[in-house]
Tab-separated table of C-alpha atoms and ligand atoms in Angstrom:
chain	number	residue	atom	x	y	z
A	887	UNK	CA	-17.852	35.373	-8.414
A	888	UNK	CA	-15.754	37.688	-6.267
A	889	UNK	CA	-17.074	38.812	-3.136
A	890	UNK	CA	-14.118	40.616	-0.931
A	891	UNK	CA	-16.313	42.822	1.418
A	892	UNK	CA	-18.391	41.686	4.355
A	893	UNK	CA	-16.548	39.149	5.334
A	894	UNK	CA	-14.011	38.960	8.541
A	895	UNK	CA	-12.039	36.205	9.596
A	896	UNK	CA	-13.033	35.460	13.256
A	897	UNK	CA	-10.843	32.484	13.884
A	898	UNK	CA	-8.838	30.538	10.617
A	899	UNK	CA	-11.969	28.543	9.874
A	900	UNK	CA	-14.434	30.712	11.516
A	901	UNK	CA	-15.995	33.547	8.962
A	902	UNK	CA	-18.538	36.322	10.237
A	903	UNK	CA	-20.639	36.489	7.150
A	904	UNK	CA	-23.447	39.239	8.277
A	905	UNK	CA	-25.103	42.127	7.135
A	906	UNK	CA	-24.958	45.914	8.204
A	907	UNK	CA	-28.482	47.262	7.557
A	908	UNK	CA	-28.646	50.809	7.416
A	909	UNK	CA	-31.344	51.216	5.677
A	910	UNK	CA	-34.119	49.830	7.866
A	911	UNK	CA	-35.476	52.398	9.948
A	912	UNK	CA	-37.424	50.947	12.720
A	913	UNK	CA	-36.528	47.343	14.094
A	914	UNK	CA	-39.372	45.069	14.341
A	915	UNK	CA	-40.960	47.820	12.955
A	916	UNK	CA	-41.081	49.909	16.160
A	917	UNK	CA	-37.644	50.432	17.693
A	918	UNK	CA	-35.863	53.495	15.862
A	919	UNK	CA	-32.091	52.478	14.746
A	920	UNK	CA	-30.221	55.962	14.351
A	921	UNK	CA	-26.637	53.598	13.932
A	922	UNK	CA	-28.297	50.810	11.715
A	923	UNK	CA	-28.376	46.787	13.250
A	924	UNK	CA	-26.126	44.343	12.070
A	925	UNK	CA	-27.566	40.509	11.352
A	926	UNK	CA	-24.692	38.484	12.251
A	927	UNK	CA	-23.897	34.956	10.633
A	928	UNK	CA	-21.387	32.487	10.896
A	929	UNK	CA	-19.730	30.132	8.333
A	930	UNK	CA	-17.197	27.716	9.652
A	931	UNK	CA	-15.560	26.049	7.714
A	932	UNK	CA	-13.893	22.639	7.836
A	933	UNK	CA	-14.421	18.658	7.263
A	934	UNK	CA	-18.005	19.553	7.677
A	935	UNK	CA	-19.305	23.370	6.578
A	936	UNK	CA	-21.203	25.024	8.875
A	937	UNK	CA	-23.685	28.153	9.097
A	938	UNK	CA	-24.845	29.488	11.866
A	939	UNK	CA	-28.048	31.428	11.604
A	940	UNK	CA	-28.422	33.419	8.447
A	941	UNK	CA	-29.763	37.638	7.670
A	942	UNK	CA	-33.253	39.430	6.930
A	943	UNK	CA	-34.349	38.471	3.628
A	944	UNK	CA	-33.637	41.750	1.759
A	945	UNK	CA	-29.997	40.568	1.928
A	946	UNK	CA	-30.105	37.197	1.050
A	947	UNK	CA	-28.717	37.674	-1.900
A	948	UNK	CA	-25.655	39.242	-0.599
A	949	UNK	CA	-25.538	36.842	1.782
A	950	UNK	CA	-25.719	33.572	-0.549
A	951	UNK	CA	-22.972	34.925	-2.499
A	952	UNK	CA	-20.646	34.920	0.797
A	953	UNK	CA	-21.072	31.352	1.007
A	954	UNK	CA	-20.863	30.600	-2.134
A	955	UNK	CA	-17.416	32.488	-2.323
A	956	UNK	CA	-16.120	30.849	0.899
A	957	UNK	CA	-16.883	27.614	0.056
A	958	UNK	CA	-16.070	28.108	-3.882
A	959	UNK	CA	-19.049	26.991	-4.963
A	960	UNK	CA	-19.641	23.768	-2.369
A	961	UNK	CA	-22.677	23.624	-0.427
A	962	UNK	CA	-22.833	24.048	3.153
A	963	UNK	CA	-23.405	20.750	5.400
A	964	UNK	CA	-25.439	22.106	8.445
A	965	UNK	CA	-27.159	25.592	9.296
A	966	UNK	CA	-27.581	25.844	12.873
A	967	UNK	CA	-30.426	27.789	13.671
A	968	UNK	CA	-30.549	29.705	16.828
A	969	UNK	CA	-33.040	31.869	16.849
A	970	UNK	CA	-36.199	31.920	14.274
A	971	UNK	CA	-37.147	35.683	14.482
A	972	UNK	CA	-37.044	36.592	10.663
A	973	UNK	CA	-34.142	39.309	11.223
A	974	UNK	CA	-31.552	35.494	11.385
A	975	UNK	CA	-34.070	32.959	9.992
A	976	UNK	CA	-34.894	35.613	6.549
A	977	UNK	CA	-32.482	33.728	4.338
A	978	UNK	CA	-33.489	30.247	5.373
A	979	UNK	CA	-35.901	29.558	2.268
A	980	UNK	CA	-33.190	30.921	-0.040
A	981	UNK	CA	-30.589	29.035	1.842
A	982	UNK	CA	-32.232	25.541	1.022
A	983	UNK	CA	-33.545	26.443	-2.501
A	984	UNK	CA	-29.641	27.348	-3.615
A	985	UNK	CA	-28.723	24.046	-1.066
A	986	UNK	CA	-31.647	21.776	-1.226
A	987	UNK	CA	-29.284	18.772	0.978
A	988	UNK	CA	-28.715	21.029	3.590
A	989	UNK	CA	-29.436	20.123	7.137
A	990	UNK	CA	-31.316	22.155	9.202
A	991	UNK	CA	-30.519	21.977	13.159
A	992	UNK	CA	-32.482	23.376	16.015
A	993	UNK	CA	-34.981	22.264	18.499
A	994	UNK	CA	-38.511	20.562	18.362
A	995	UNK	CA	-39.976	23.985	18.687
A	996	UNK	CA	-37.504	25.558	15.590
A	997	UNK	CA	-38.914	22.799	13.614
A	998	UNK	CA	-42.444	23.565	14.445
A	999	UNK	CA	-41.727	27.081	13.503
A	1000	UNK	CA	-39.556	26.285	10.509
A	1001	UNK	CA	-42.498	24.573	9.490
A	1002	UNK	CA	-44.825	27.757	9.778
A	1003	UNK	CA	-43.013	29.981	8.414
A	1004	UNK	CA	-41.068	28.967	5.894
A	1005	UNK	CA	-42.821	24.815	4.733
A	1006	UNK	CA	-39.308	23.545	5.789
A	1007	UNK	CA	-40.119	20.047	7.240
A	1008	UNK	CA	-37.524	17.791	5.664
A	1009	UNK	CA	-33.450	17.528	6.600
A	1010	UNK	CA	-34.332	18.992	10.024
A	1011	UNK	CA	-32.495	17.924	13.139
A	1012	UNK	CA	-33.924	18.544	16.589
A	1013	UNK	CA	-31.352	18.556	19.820
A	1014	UNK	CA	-32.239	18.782	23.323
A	1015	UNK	CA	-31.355	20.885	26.220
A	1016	UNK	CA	-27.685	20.067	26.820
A	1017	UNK	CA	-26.864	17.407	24.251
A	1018	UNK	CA	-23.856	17.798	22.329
A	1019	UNK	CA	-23.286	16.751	18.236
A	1020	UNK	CA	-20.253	16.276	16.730
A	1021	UNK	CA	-20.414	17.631	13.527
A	1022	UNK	CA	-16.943	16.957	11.307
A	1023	UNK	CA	-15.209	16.903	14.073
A	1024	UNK	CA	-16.446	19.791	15.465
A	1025	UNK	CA	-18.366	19.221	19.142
A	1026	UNK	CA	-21.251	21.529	19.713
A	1027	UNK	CA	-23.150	21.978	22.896
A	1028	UNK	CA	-26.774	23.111	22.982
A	1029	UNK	CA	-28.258	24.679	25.582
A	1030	UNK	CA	-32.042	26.233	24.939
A	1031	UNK	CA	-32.905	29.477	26.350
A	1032	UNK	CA	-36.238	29.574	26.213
A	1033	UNK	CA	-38.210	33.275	26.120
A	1034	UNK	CA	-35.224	35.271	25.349
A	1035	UNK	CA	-36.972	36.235	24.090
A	1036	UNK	CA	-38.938	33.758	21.842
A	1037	UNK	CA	-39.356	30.376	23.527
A	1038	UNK	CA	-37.176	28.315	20.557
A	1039	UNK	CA	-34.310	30.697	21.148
A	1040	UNK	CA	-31.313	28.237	22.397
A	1041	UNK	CA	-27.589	29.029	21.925
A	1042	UNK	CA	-24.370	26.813	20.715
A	1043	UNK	CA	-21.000	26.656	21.936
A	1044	UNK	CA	-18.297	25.251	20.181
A	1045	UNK	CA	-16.474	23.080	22.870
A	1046	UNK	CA	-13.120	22.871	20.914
A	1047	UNK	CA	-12.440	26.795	20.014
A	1048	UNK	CA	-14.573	27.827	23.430
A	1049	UNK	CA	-16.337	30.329	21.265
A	1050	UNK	CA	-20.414	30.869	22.251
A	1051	UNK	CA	-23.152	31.073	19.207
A	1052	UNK	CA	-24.778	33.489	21.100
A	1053	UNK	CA	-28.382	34.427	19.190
A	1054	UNK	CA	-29.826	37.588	20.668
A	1055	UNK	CA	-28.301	37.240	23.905
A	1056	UNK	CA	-25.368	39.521	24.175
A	1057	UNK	CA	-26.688	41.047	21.455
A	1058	UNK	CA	-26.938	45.502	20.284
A	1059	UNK	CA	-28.129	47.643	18.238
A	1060	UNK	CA	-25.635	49.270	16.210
A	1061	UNK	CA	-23.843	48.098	12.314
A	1062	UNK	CA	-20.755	47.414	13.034
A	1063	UNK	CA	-18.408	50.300	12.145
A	1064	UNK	CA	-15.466	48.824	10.292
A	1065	UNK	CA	-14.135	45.878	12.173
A	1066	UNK	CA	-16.267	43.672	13.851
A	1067	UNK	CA	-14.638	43.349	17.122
A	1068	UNK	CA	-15.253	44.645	20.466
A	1069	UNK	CA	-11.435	45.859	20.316
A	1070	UNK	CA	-12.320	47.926	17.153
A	1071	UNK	CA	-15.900	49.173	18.366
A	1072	UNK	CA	-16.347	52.482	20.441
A	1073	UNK	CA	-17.209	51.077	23.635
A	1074	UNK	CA	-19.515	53.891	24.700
A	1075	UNK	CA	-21.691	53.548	21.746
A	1076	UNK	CA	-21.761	49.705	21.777
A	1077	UNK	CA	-23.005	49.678	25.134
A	1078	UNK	CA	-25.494	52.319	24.631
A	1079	UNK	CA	-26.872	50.956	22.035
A	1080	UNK	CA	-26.617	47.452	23.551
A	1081	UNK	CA	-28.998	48.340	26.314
A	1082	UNK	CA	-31.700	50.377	24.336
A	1083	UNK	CA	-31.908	47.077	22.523
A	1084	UNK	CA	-31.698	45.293	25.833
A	1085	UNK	CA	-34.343	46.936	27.544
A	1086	UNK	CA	-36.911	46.662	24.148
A	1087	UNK	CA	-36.359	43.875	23.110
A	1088	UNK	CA	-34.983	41.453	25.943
A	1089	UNK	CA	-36.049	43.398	29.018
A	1090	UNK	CA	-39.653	42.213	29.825
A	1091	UNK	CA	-37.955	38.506	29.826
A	1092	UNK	CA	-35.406	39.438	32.588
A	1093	UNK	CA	-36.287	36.705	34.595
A	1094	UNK	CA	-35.583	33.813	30.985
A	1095	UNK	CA	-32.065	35.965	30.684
A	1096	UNK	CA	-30.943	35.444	33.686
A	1097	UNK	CA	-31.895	31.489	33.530
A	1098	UNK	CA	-30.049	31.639	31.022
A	1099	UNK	CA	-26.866	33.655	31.398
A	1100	UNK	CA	-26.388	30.839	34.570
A	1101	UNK	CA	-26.228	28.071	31.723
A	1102	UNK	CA	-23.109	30.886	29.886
A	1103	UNK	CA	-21.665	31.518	33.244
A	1104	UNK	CA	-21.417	27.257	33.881
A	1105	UNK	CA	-19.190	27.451	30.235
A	1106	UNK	CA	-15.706	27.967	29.778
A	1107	UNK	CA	-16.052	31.275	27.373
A	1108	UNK	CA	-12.963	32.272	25.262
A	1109	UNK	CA	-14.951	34.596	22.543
A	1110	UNK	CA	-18.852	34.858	21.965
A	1111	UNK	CA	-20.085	35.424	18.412
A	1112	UNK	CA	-23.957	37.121	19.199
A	1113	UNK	CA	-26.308	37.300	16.348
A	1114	UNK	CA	-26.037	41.529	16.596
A	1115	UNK	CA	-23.393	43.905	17.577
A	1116	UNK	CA	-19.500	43.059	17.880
A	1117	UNK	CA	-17.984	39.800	18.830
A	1118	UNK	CA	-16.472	40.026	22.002
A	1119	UNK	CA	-12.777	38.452	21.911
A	1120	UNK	CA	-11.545	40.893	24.107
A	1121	UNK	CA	-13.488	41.285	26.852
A	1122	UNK	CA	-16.097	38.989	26.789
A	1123	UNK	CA	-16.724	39.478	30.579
A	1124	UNK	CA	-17.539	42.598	29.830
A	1125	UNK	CA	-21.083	42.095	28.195
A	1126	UNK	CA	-21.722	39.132	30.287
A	1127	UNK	CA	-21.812	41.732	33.370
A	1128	UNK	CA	-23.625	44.225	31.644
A	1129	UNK	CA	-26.324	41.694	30.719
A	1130	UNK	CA	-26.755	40.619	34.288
A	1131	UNK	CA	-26.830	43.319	35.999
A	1132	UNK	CA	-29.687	44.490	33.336
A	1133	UNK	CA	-31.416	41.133	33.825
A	1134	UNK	CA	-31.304	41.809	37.582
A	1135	UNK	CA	-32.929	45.232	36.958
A	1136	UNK	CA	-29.397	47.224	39.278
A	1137	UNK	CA	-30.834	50.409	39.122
A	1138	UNK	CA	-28.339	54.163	39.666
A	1139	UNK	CA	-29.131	56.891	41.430
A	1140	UNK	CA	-30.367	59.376	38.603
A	1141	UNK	CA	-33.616	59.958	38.305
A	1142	UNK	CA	-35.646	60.138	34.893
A	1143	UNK	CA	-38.202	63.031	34.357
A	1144	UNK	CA	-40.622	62.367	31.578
A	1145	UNK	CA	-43.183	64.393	30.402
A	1146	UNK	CA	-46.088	64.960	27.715
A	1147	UNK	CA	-47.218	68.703	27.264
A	1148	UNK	CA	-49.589	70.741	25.184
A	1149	UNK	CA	-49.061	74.050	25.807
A	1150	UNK	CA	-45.964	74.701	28.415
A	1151	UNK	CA	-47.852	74.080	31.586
A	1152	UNK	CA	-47.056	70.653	32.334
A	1153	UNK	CA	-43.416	71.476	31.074
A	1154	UNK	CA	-43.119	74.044	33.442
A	1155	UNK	CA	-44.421	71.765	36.562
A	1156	UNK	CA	-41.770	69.017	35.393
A	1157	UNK	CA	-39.068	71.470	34.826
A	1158	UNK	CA	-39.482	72.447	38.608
A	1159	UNK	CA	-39.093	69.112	39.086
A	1160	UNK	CA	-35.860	68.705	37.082
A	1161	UNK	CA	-34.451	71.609	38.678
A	1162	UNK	CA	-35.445	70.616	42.094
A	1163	UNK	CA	-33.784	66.709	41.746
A	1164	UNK	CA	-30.412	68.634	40.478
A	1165	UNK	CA	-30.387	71.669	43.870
A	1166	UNK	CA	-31.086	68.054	46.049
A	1167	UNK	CA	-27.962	66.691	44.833
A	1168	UNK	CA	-29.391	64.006	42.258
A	1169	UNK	CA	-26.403	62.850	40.144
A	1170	UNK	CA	-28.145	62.439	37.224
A	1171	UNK	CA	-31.191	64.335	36.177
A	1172	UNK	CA	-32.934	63.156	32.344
A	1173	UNK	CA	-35.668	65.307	31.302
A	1174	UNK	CA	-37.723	63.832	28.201
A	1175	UNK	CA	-40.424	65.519	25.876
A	1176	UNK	CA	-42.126	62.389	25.393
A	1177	UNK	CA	-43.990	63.856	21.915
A	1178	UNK	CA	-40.611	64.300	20.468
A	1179	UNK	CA	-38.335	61.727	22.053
A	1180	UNK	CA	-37.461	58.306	21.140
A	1181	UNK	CA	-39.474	55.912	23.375
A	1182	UNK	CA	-36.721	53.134	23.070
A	1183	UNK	CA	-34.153	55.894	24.395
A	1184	UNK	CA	-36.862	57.121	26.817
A	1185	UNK	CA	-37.806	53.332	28.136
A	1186	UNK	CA	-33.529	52.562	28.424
A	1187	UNK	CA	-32.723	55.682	30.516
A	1188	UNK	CA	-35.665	54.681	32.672
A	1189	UNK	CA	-34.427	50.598	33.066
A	1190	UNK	CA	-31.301	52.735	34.062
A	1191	UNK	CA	-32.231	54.791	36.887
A	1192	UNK	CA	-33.918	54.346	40.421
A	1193	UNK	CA	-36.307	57.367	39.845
A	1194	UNK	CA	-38.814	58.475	37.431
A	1195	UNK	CA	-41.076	61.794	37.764
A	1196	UNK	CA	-44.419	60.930	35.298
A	1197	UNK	CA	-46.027	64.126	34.377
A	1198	UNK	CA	-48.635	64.407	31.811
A	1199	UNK	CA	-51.583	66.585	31.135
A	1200	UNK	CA	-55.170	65.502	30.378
A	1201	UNK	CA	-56.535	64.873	26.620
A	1202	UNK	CA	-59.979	64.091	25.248
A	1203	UNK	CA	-60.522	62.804	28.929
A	1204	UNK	CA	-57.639	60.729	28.790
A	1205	UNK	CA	-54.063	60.659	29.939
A	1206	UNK	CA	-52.357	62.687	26.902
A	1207	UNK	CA	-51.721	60.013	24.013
A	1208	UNK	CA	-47.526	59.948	24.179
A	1209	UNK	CA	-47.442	59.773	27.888
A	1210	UNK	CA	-50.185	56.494	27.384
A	1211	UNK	CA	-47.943	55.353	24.852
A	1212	UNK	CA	-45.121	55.531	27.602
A	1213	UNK	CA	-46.858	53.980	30.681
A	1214	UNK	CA	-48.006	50.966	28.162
A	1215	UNK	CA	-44.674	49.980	27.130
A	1216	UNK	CA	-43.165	50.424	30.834
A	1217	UNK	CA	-46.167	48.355	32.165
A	1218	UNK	CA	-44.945	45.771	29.166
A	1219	UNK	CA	-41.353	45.793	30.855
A	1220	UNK	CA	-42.203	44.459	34.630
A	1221	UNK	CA	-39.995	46.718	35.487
A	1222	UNK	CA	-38.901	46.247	39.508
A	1223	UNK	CA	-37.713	47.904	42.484
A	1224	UNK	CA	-38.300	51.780	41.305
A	1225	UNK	CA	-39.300	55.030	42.580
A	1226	UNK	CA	-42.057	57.165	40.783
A	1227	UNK	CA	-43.540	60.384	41.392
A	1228	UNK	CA	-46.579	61.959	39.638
A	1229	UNK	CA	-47.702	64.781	38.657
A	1230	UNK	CA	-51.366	64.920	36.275
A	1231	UNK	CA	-52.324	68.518	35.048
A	1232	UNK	CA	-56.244	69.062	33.930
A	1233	UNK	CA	-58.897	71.704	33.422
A	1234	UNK	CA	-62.118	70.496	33.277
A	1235	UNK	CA	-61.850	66.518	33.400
A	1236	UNK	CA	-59.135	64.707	36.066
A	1237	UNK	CA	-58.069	62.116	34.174
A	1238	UNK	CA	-54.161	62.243	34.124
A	1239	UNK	CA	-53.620	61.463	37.340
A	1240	UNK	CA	-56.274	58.844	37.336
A	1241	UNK	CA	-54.715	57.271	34.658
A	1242	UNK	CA	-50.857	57.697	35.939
A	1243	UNK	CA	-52.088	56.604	39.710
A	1244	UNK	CA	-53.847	53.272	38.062
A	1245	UNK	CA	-50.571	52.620	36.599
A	1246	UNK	CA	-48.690	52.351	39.597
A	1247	UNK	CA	-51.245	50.352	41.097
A	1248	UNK	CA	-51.339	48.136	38.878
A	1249	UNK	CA	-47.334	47.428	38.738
A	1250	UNK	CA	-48.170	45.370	41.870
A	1251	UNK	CA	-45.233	47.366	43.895
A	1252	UNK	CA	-42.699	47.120	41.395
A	1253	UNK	CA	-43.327	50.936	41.265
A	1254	UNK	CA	-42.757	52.450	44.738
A	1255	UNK	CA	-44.827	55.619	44.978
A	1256	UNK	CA	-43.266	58.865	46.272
A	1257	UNK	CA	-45.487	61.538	47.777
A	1258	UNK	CA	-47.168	63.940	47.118
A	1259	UNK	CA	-49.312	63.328	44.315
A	1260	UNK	CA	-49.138	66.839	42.051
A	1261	UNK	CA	-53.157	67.554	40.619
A	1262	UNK	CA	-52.229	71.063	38.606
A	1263	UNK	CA	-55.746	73.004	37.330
A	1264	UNK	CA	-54.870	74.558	34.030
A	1265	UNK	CA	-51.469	75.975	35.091
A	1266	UNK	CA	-48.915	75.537	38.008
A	1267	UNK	CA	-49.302	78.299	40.621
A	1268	UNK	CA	-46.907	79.275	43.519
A	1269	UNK	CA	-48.453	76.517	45.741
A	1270	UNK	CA	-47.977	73.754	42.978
A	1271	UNK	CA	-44.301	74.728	42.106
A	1272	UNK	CA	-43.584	74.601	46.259
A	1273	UNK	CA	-45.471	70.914	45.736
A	1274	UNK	CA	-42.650	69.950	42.674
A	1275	UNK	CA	-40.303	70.850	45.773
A	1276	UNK	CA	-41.432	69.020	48.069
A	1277	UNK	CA	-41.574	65.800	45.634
A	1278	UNK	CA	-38.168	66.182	44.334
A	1279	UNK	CA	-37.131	66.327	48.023
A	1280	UNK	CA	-38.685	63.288	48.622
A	1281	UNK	CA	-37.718	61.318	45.497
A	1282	UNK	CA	-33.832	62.642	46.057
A	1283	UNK	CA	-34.368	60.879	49.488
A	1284	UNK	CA	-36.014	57.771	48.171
A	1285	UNK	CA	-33.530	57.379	45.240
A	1286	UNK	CA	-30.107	57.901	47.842
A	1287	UNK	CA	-31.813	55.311	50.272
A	1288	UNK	CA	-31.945	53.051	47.421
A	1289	UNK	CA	-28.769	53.202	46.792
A	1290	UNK	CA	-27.166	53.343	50.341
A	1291	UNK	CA	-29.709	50.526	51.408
B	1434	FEO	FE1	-32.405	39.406	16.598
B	1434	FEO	FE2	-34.984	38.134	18.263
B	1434	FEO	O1	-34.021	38.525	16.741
């Protein structure tokens, strides 16, 4: 069997055995993925072989035959498994049908849900928060890191080559684009990419990620392997900052206008909006259709910024569907320590701005709300575009006290 493609040598014994899927179109089913994802694995080899996690089913195959290559035909000892979301755990039930001796390690919760998804109850070893196996040799330490963002999701560092078996933590959207290495990535669309898939997937367990990048700061880190995006043997600092100062919600001073229109009007309100931020001196001023853009894109510019301007119009008696869509995912993010401003457009039934103001109250302040509250009938007159003013004012003031106080 000759497999020469999709494999990298990370280290002399250390293989990154993943898969670049560009032919999934929605992550989880929801989250659009314009560059592709890459499922990254792990073979080390040595007295003891040694997986760590594995890749979505539809590339088990592919998969299987890397191991089988690298190890010319042995079995592998131990598959570590870090995370049981099916995008690492997929190959699992192919892994032990090809290797039925094959020990599984993880923790009591992996087992349960080894058990539950896949009827793998036997050869499974369970280790504990902290606890460190020598396997071959090799010394791993496990730390769990519970809720980021499933609650068996742990990590493993490998004491003797300082490298961190990162799971989804550190983690991006984005195949890898020849070489797997931060070095040979384009930075700008690693990290881009690395926060839309920070925000959507990771962001609603800010408080679990930073738990848990405390346990990674407490380790000495030479290079950490994640279970997507590039390995980071450069710079691993780098993404460690990044990911805290996500997990601790740092906002900038730009402020995010997103709207949902029908026919122009409550485009025309929020582009007064827009228009006003930029004259007050906002640095950075987003303006998003929200019928025709990406809501992961959308949802990661807002994490980003101290300031958002909702405006939506009124629907069936409800807040226009996209704009619903919108406030339901950003309630779903706890997001903290943020400006918004509102604006709700109508003709015969008020229901935007009901619906926009009840969303703000119920954030339970992690929305601050900037005055005045824009109710448009039908279409913005001279009086409502002077109102726009007067709230882009205030949110330009709100947004540079933020960030002077
Ligand atoms: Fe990449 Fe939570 O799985």
């Amino acid at each position: 069997m000759s497999v020469t493609s999709g494999i990298e040598g990370i280290t002399d014994s250390i293989f990154w055995i993943g898969e670049n899927d560009r032919e999934t179109d929605r992550f989880e089913g929801l989250w659009s993925l314009p560059h592709g994802v890459a499922y990254n694995s792990y073979l080390l080899r040595g007295e003891k072989n040694i997986l760590i996690d594995t890749v979505k089913s539809s590339f088990s195959d592919d998969f299987l035959k890397k191991i089988y290559y690298l190890l010319e035909g042995r079995a592998p000892d131990y598959a570590i498994v870090n995370h049981m979301e099916p995008d690492h755990s997929g190959s699992l039930s192919a892994l032990r049908n090809l290797f039925p001796g094959i020990k599984f390690i993880g923790n009591a919760k992996t087992a349960e849900m080894m058990k539950n998804f896949f009827g793998i109850e036997e050869n499974v070893i369970t280790v504990r928060e902290g606890e460190t196996v020598d396997l071959g040799g090799r010394r791993f330490a496990f730390a769990l890191t519970p809720m980021v963002h499933w609650p068996e999701s742990m990590v493993a560092y490998d004491v003797s080559d300082r490298i961190l078996f990162s799971s989804d933590i550190f983690g991006g959207f984005g195949a890898t684009e020849g070489g797997v290495f931060d070095d040979q990535a384009d930075m700008g669309l690693v990290e881009s990419e690395m926060m839309r898939y920070y925000v959507n997937i990771v962001g609603r367990f800010s408080a679990s990620a930073l738990k848990a990048l405390a346990k990674v700061r407490s380790l000495d880190v030479g290079m950490i392997c994640p279970a997507h995006g590039p390995i980071w043997r450069s710079d691993p600092e780098r993404v460690i900052s990044l990911y805290e100062k996500w997990s601790r919600q740092e906002t900038e001073d730009g402020v995010v206008v997103a709207y949902g229109s029908m026919y122009g009007n409550t485009k025309a309100a929020a582009g007064a909006i827009a228009a006003a931020l930029a004259e007050r001196g906002v640095s950075r001023v987003a303006v998003y259709d929200m019928v025709r853009s990406d809501l992961s894109a959308a949802a990661a510019d807002i994490w980003r910024n101290a300031g958002l301007i909702l405006a939506g119009c009124t629907y069936n008696m409800e807040l226009f569907p996209p704009m619903s869509t919108l406030i339901r995912h950003l309630e779903s993010k706890n997001m903290k320590g943020r400006y918004v401003g509102l604006c709700g457009t109508f003709s015969w039934a008020e229901a935007s701005m009901r619906e926009l103001s009840e969303f703000v109250g119920r954030s339970g302040g992690g929305w601050t709300l900037v005055e005045p509250k824009i109710l448009i009938k039908s279409a913005p007159k001279e009086q409502d575009f002077e109102q726009c003013g007067l709230l882009a004012a205030n949110m330009a003031d709100a947004v540079k006290r933020g960030r002077n106080g």
